[in-house]
mmCIF file of C-alpha atoms in Angstrom:
data_model
loop_
_atom_site.group_PDB
_atom_site.id
_atom_site.type_symbol
_atom_site.label_atom_id
_atom_site.label_comp_id
_atom_site.label_asym_id
_atom_site.label_seq_id
_atom_site.Cartn_x
_atom_site.Cartn_y
_atom_site.Cartn_z
ATOM 1 C CA CYS X 1 201.787 -12.299 -42.529
ATOM 2 C CA CYS X 2 200.354 -10.577 -45.678
ATOM 3 C CA TRP X 3 199.074 -13.031 -48.637
ATOM 4 C CA ALA X 4 199.473 -9.956 -50.890
ATOM 5 C CA ALA X 5 203.298 -10.309 -50.637
ATOM 6 C CA ARG X 6 203.203 -13.531 -52.597
ATOM 7 C CA PRO X 7 205.175 -13.586 -55.709
ATOM 8 C CA TRP X 8 202.704 -13.522 -58.759
ATOM 9 C CA SER X 9 204.511 -16.144 -60.420
ATOM 10 C CA GLU X 10 202.700 -18.612 -57.987
ATOM 11 C CA TRP X 11 199.284 -17.561 -59.180
ATOM 12 C CA SER X 12 199.620 -16.885 -62.597
ATOM 13 C CA ALA X 13 199.204 -19.981 -64.984
ATOM 14 C CA ARG X 14 201.473 -18.837 -67.663
ATOM 15 C CA PRO X 15 203.410 -15.727 -68.601
ATOM 16 C CA PRO X 16 203.027 -12.940 -70.092
ATOM 17 C CA SER X 17 200.405 -11.291 -67.710
ATOM 18 C CA SER X 18 198.798 -8.078 -67.246
ATOM 19 C CA MET X 19 197.908 -7.121 -63.576
ATOM 20 C CA CYS X 20 195.641 -4.204 -62.518
ATOM 21 C CA ARG X 21 194.303 -3.622 -59.055
ATOM 22 C CA TYR X 22 190.576 -3.253 -58.785
ATOM 23 C CA PRO X 23 189.217 -0.182 -57.705
ATOM 24 C CA ALA X 24 189.717 1.519 -54.135
ATOM 25 C CA GLY X 25 186.589 0.871 -51.915
ATOM 26 C CA LEU X 26 186.397 -2.773 -52.567
ATOM 27 C CA ARG X 27 188.323 -5.882 -51.301
ATOM 28 C CA PRO X 28 192.054 -5.937 -52.773
ATOM 29 C CA LEU X 29 191.720 -7.979 -56.048
ATOM 30 C CA ALA X 30 193.840 -8.148 -59.071
ATOM 31 C CA LEU X 31 193.475 -9.356 -62.622
ATOM 32 C CA THR X 32 196.007 -11.217 -64.282
ATOM 33 C CA GLY X 33 196.028 -12.581 -68.173
ATOM 34 C CA GLY X 34 198.020 -13.359 -70.918
ATOM 35 C CA LEU X 35 198.063 -15.451 -74.121
ATOM 36 C CA ASP X 36 195.334 -18.106 -73.197
ATOM 37 C CA ASN X 37 192.218 -16.234 -73.436
ATOM 38 C CA ARG X 38 192.007 -16.305 -69.810
ATOM 39 C CA VAL X 39 191.376 -13.545 -67.069
ATOM 40 C CA ASN X 40 192.004 -14.508 -63.484
ATOM 41 C CA VAL X 41 190.409 -12.746 -60.468
ATOM 42 C CA TRP X 42 192.836 -12.954 -57.434
ATOM 43 C CA ASP X 43 192.004 -12.254 -53.716
ATOM 44 C CA LEU X 44 194.941 -10.411 -52.640
ATOM 45 C CA ARG X 45 193.858 -10.690 -48.990
ATOM 46 C CA HIS X 46 193.580 -14.417 -49.142
ATOM 47 C CA GLY X 47 195.973 -15.254 -51.777
ATOM 48 C CA THR X 48 193.114 -17.207 -53.683
ATOM 49 C CA ARG X 49 191.482 -17.121 -57.062
ATOM 50 C CA ARG X 50 188.075 -15.568 -56.780
ATOM 51 C CA ASN X 51 187.010 -15.903 -60.652
ATOM 52 C CA ARG X 52 188.195 -17.053 -63.988
ATOM 53 C CA PHE X 53 186.684 -16.084 -67.265
ATOM 54 C CA ARG X 54 187.426 -16.434 -71.152
ATOM 55 C CA ILE X 55 187.879 -13.084 -72.912
ATOM 56 C CA VAL X 56 186.251 -14.350 -76.295
ATOM 57 C CA PRO X 57 184.105 -17.778 -76.821
ATOM 58 C CA PRO X 58 186.200 -20.719 -77.850
ATOM 59 C CA TRP X 59 185.071 -20.361 -81.425
ATOM 60 C CA ALA X 60 186.042 -16.870 -81.855
ATOM 61 C CA LEU X 61 189.624 -17.979 -80.465
ATOM 62 C CA LEU X 62 189.898 -20.542 -83.384
ATOM 63 C CA LEU X 63 189.171 -17.989 -85.985
ATOM 64 C CA ARG X 64 191.649 -15.465 -84.620
ATOM 65 C CA SER X 65 193.815 -16.336 -81.656
ATOM 66 C CA SER X 66 194.726 -12.653 -81.414
ATOM 67 C CA ARG X 67 191.324 -12.115 -79.782
ATOM 68 C CA GLY X 68 192.323 -13.861 -76.856
ATOM 69 C CA GLN X 69 195.783 -12.520 -76.306
ATOM 70 C CA ALA X 70 195.532 -9.635 -73.490
ATOM 71 C CA HIS X 71 198.296 -7.027 -73.352
ATOM 72 C CA ALA X 72 196.541 -4.522 -71.078
ATOM 73 C CA MET X 73 193.911 -4.469 -68.275
ATOM 74 C CA ARG X 74 191.942 -2.225 -66.251
ATOM 75 C CA ALA X 75 188.849 -2.280 -63.905
ATOM 76 C CA MET X 76 186.093 -0.103 -62.984
ATOM 77 C CA THR X 77 183.181 -0.220 -60.071
ATOM 78 C CA LEU X 78 179.714 -0.482 -61.644
ATOM 79 C CA ASP X 79 176.488 0.224 -59.464
ATOM 80 C CA GLY X 80 175.479 -2.179 -57.089
ATOM 81 C CA GLY X 81 179.307 -3.073 -56.377
ATOM 82 C CA LYS X 82 179.767 -4.896 -59.671
ATOM 83 C CA ILE X 83 182.888 -4.655 -61.595
ATOM 84 C CA LEU X 84 183.596 -4.053 -65.161
ATOM 85 C CA ALA X 85 186.963 -5.328 -66.550
ATOM 86 C CA LEU X 86 188.483 -3.834 -69.531
ATOM 87 C CA VAL X 87 190.778 -5.840 -71.526
ATOM 88 C CA ALA X 88 192.898 -4.581 -74.632
ATOM 89 C CA THR X 89 193.943 -7.777 -76.829
ATOM 90 C CA SER X 90 196.272 -8.060 -79.836
ATOM 91 C CA ASP X 91 193.534 -7.899 -82.237
ATOM 92 C CA GLY X 92 193.244 -4.119 -81.648
ATOM 93 C CA LEU X 93 190.042 -4.055 -79.338
ATOM 94 C CA VAL X 94 189.395 -3.175 -75.795
ATOM 95 C CA ARG X 95 186.820 -5.520 -74.598
ATOM 96 C CA GLY X 96 184.451 -4.965 -71.757
ATOM 97 C CA LEU X 97 183.338 -7.795 -69.599
ATOM 98 C CA GLU X 98 181.409 -8.048 -66.236
ATOM 99 C CA PRO X 99 182.396 -10.882 -63.792
ATOM 100 C CA HIS X 100 179.867 -12.707 -62.224
ATOM 101 C CA ARG X 101 179.710 -12.176 -58.769
ATOM 102 C CA LEU X 102 178.559 -15.578 -57.189
ATOM 103 C CA ALA X 103 179.836 -17.881 -60.120
ATOM 104 C CA TRP X 104 182.973 -18.150 -62.259
ATOM 105 C CA GLY X 105 182.659 -16.576 -65.756
ATOM 106 C CA ALA X 106 181.772 -12.969 -67.354
ATOM 107 C CA ARG X 107 179.022 -11.244 -69.344
ATOM 108 C CA ARG X 108 180.611 -9.443 -72.343
ATOM 109 C CA THR X 109 179.157 -6.343 -72.852
ATOM 110 C CA ALA X 110 181.161 -4.285 -75.594
ATOM 111 C CA ALA X 111 184.179 -3.679 -77.672
ATOM 112 C CA VAL X 112 185.785 -0.730 -79.310
ATOM 113 C CA PRO X 113 189.028 -0.348 -81.501
ATOM 114 C CA ALA X 114 191.859 0.612 -79.330
ATOM 115 C CA HIS X 115 195.304 -0.839 -78.090
ATOM 116 C CA ALA X 116 195.749 0.936 -75.072
ATOM 117 C CA VAL X 117 192.999 1.580 -72.026
ATOM 118 C CA GLY X 118 192.799 3.388 -69.018
ATOM 119 C CA THR X 119 190.044 4.597 -66.186
ATOM 120 C CA ALA X 120 189.459 7.785 -64.508
ATOM 121 C CA THR X 121 187.289 9.676 -62.553
ATOM 122 C CA LEU X 122 186.899 13.229 -63.111
ATOM 123 C CA SER X 123 186.360 16.415 -60.797
ATOM 124 C CA ASN X 124 182.317 16.184 -61.640
ATOM 125 C CA ARG X 125 182.771 12.517 -60.324
ATOM 126 C CA ARG X 126 181.910 10.896 -63.710
ATOM 127 C CA ALA X 127 183.819 7.584 -64.273
ATOM 128 C CA VAL X 128 185.349 7.754 -67.934
ATOM 129 C CA VAL X 129 187.167 5.105 -70.063
ATOM 130 C CA VAL X 130 190.112 6.333 -72.141
ATOM 131 C CA THR X 131 191.226 4.540 -74.978
ATOM 132 C CA ALA X 132 193.970 4.979 -77.496
ATOM 133 C CA THR X 133 195.109 3.360 -81.055
ATOM 134 C CA TYR X 134 198.580 3.124 -82.345
ATOM 135 C CA ASP X 135 197.828 5.819 -84.941
ATOM 136 C CA GLY X 136 197.483 8.380 -81.902
ATOM 137 C CA VAL X 137 193.816 8.495 -81.434
ATOM 138 C CA VAL X 138 192.922 8.984 -77.837
ATOM 139 C CA GLN X 139 189.038 8.899 -77.096
ATOM 140 C CA VAL X 140 187.223 9.357 -73.689
ATOM 141 C CA TRP X 141 184.086 7.353 -73.463
ATOM 142 C CA LYS X 142 181.486 7.409 -70.867
ATOM 143 C CA ARG X 143 181.415 4.182 -68.708
ATOM 144 C CA GLU X 144 178.001 3.240 -70.365
ATOM 145 C CA ALA X 145 179.485 2.635 -73.380
ATOM 146 C CA PHE X 146 180.939 -0.519 -72.292
ATOM 147 C CA THR X 147 177.785 -1.637 -70.025
ATOM 148 C CA ARG X 148 174.963 -1.514 -72.718
ATOM 149 C CA HIS X 149 173.254 1.001 -70.354
ATOM 150 C CA GLY X 150 172.344 4.818 -71.190
ATOM 151 C CA ASP X 151 171.179 6.944 -74.163
ATOM 152 C CA GLY X 152 172.768 9.356 -76.557
ATOM 153 C CA SER X 153 176.324 9.264 -77.609
ATOM 154 C CA PRO X 154 179.020 7.530 -75.431
ATOM 155 C CA LEU X 155 181.665 9.375 -77.008
ATOM 156 C CA LEU X 156 182.716 12.578 -74.799
ATOM 157 C CA CYS X 157 186.123 13.495 -76.501
ATOM 158 C CA GLU X 158 188.546 12.589 -79.235
ATOM 159 C CA VAL X 159 192.026 14.008 -79.571
ATOM 160 C CA ASN X 160 194.703 12.951 -82.268
ATOM 161 C CA LEU X 161 198.074 12.871 -80.972
ATOM 162 C CA GLU X 162 199.412 11.583 -84.386
ATOM 163 C CA VAL X 163 201.970 9.203 -82.533
ATOM 164 C CA PRO X 164 201.271 5.510 -81.106
ATOM 165 C CA VAL X 165 200.039 5.290 -77.702
ATOM 166 C CA THR X 166 201.105 2.235 -75.910
ATOM 167 C CA ASP X 167 199.884 2.957 -72.295
ATOM 168 C CA ILE X 168 197.456 5.086 -70.371
ATOM 169 C CA SER X 169 197.570 6.064 -66.587
ATOM 170 C CA ALA X 170 195.260 8.720 -64.556
ATOM 171 C CA THR X 171 196.417 11.149 -62.471
ATOM 172 C CA GLU X 172 194.565 13.873 -60.424
ATOM 173 C CA ARG X 173 192.994 16.839 -61.939
ATOM 174 C CA ASP X 174 191.427 15.661 -64.877
ATOM 175 C CA THR X 175 194.763 14.425 -66.181
ATOM 176 C CA VAL X 176 195.917 11.366 -67.944
ATOM 177 C CA VAL X 177 199.192 10.314 -68.711
ATOM 178 C CA LEU X 178 199.912 8.498 -72.188
ATOM 179 C CA ALA X 179 203.040 6.523 -73.040
ATOM 180 C CA THR X 180 204.310 7.236 -76.446
ATOM 181 C CA PRO X 181 207.747 6.393 -78.509
ATOM 182 C CA ASN X 182 208.562 9.919 -77.778
ATOM 183 C CA GLY X 183 207.900 9.891 -74.222
ATOM 184 C CA LEU X 184 205.142 10.761 -71.841
ATOM 185 C CA THR X 185 202.430 13.375 -72.899
ATOM 186 C CA ALA X 186 199.861 14.726 -70.294
ATOM 187 C CA ILE X 187 196.111 15.552 -71.340
ATOM 188 C CA ARG X 188 194.151 17.595 -69.289
ATOM 189 C CA PHE X 189 190.336 17.426 -69.889
ATOM 190 C CA ASP X 190 187.662 19.948 -69.288
ATOM 191 C CA ALA X 191 185.076 18.129 -67.358
ATOM 192 C CA GLY X 192 182.475 20.783 -67.679
ATOM 193 C CA LEU X 193 182.588 20.981 -71.326
ATOM 194 C CA LEU X 194 182.602 17.099 -71.520
ATOM 195 C CA GLU X 195 179.315 17.234 -70.082
ATOM 196 C CA THR X 196 177.518 19.962 -72.105
ATOM 197 C CA HIS X 197 179.215 19.862 -75.775
ATOM 198 C CA SER X 198 179.293 17.175 -78.442
ATOM 199 C CA PRO X 199 182.571 15.145 -78.919
ATOM 200 C CA ALA X 200 185.081 17.557 -79.592
ATOM 201 C CA ARG X 201 188.647 18.494 -78.676
ATOM 202 C CA HIS X 202 187.839 19.429 -75.139
ATOM 203 C CA ALA X 203 191.378 18.814 -73.803
ATOM 204 C CA ASP X 204 194.726 20.773 -73.350
ATOM 205 C CA ILE X 205 198.198 18.824 -74.037
ATOM 206 C CA VAL X 206 200.522 19.218 -71.312
ATOM 207 C CA ARG X 207 203.896 17.985 -72.175
#
C-alpha cells in the first residue's frame, strides 16, 4: 500500500490547486494551493499535512484578493535542509516563503514581479530561480534573491522573448523549457558566463 497513491482531491481543501514535488533527496513532500491564500505541505509517505501557511497577511488580502490566489508553485532546498517555497500569484508577483520546520507557518522572504516561476540547478551546481512575465521577459536569479542573504546583484541573466510565458520547466544541460502561446521554447544558459559577467543575454534560444 502506498499513501502517495491517494487522490489529491482528498487532501486539497478546495480547487483549483497547484502542486509541485519538493526537491529530490528529502522526504517526498508536495505543495498545494489555490484561491484561499493558503499553501499546504503534504507528506506523501504518510498521507498527512505537515504544514500550512498564508501567502500574504490577512490585511494584505483584504486590500487585494489576487495577492492570495496561487496559480503556480515551485520549491528548492536551502542550507541546513530548509525549504524555499516559490509561489506565483494572480497579482503578478512571485513570492518566496520559508516554511517553519517545527511549527505551522512560514517566513516571507522576498517577491519579484513575474507570472511564472521555475527552479534549476546549473552544471556549475548553482541553484537558480527562473521567472517570466506575460510580456515575455525571462529572468534568472540567484537563490539568494529570495532568501535575503548574499551580496551583490541577485540577477544573473535577462532575456526578452516578446511573447507571454505561462509556465517554466527545467531540463538537463543548463536548459529550461518555457510554455508560450506559440508552443514550447527552450533556453540554454552559459553557466560560466553567468558567474563572471554582469546581467546580460548569456543564453541561446533553442526552438
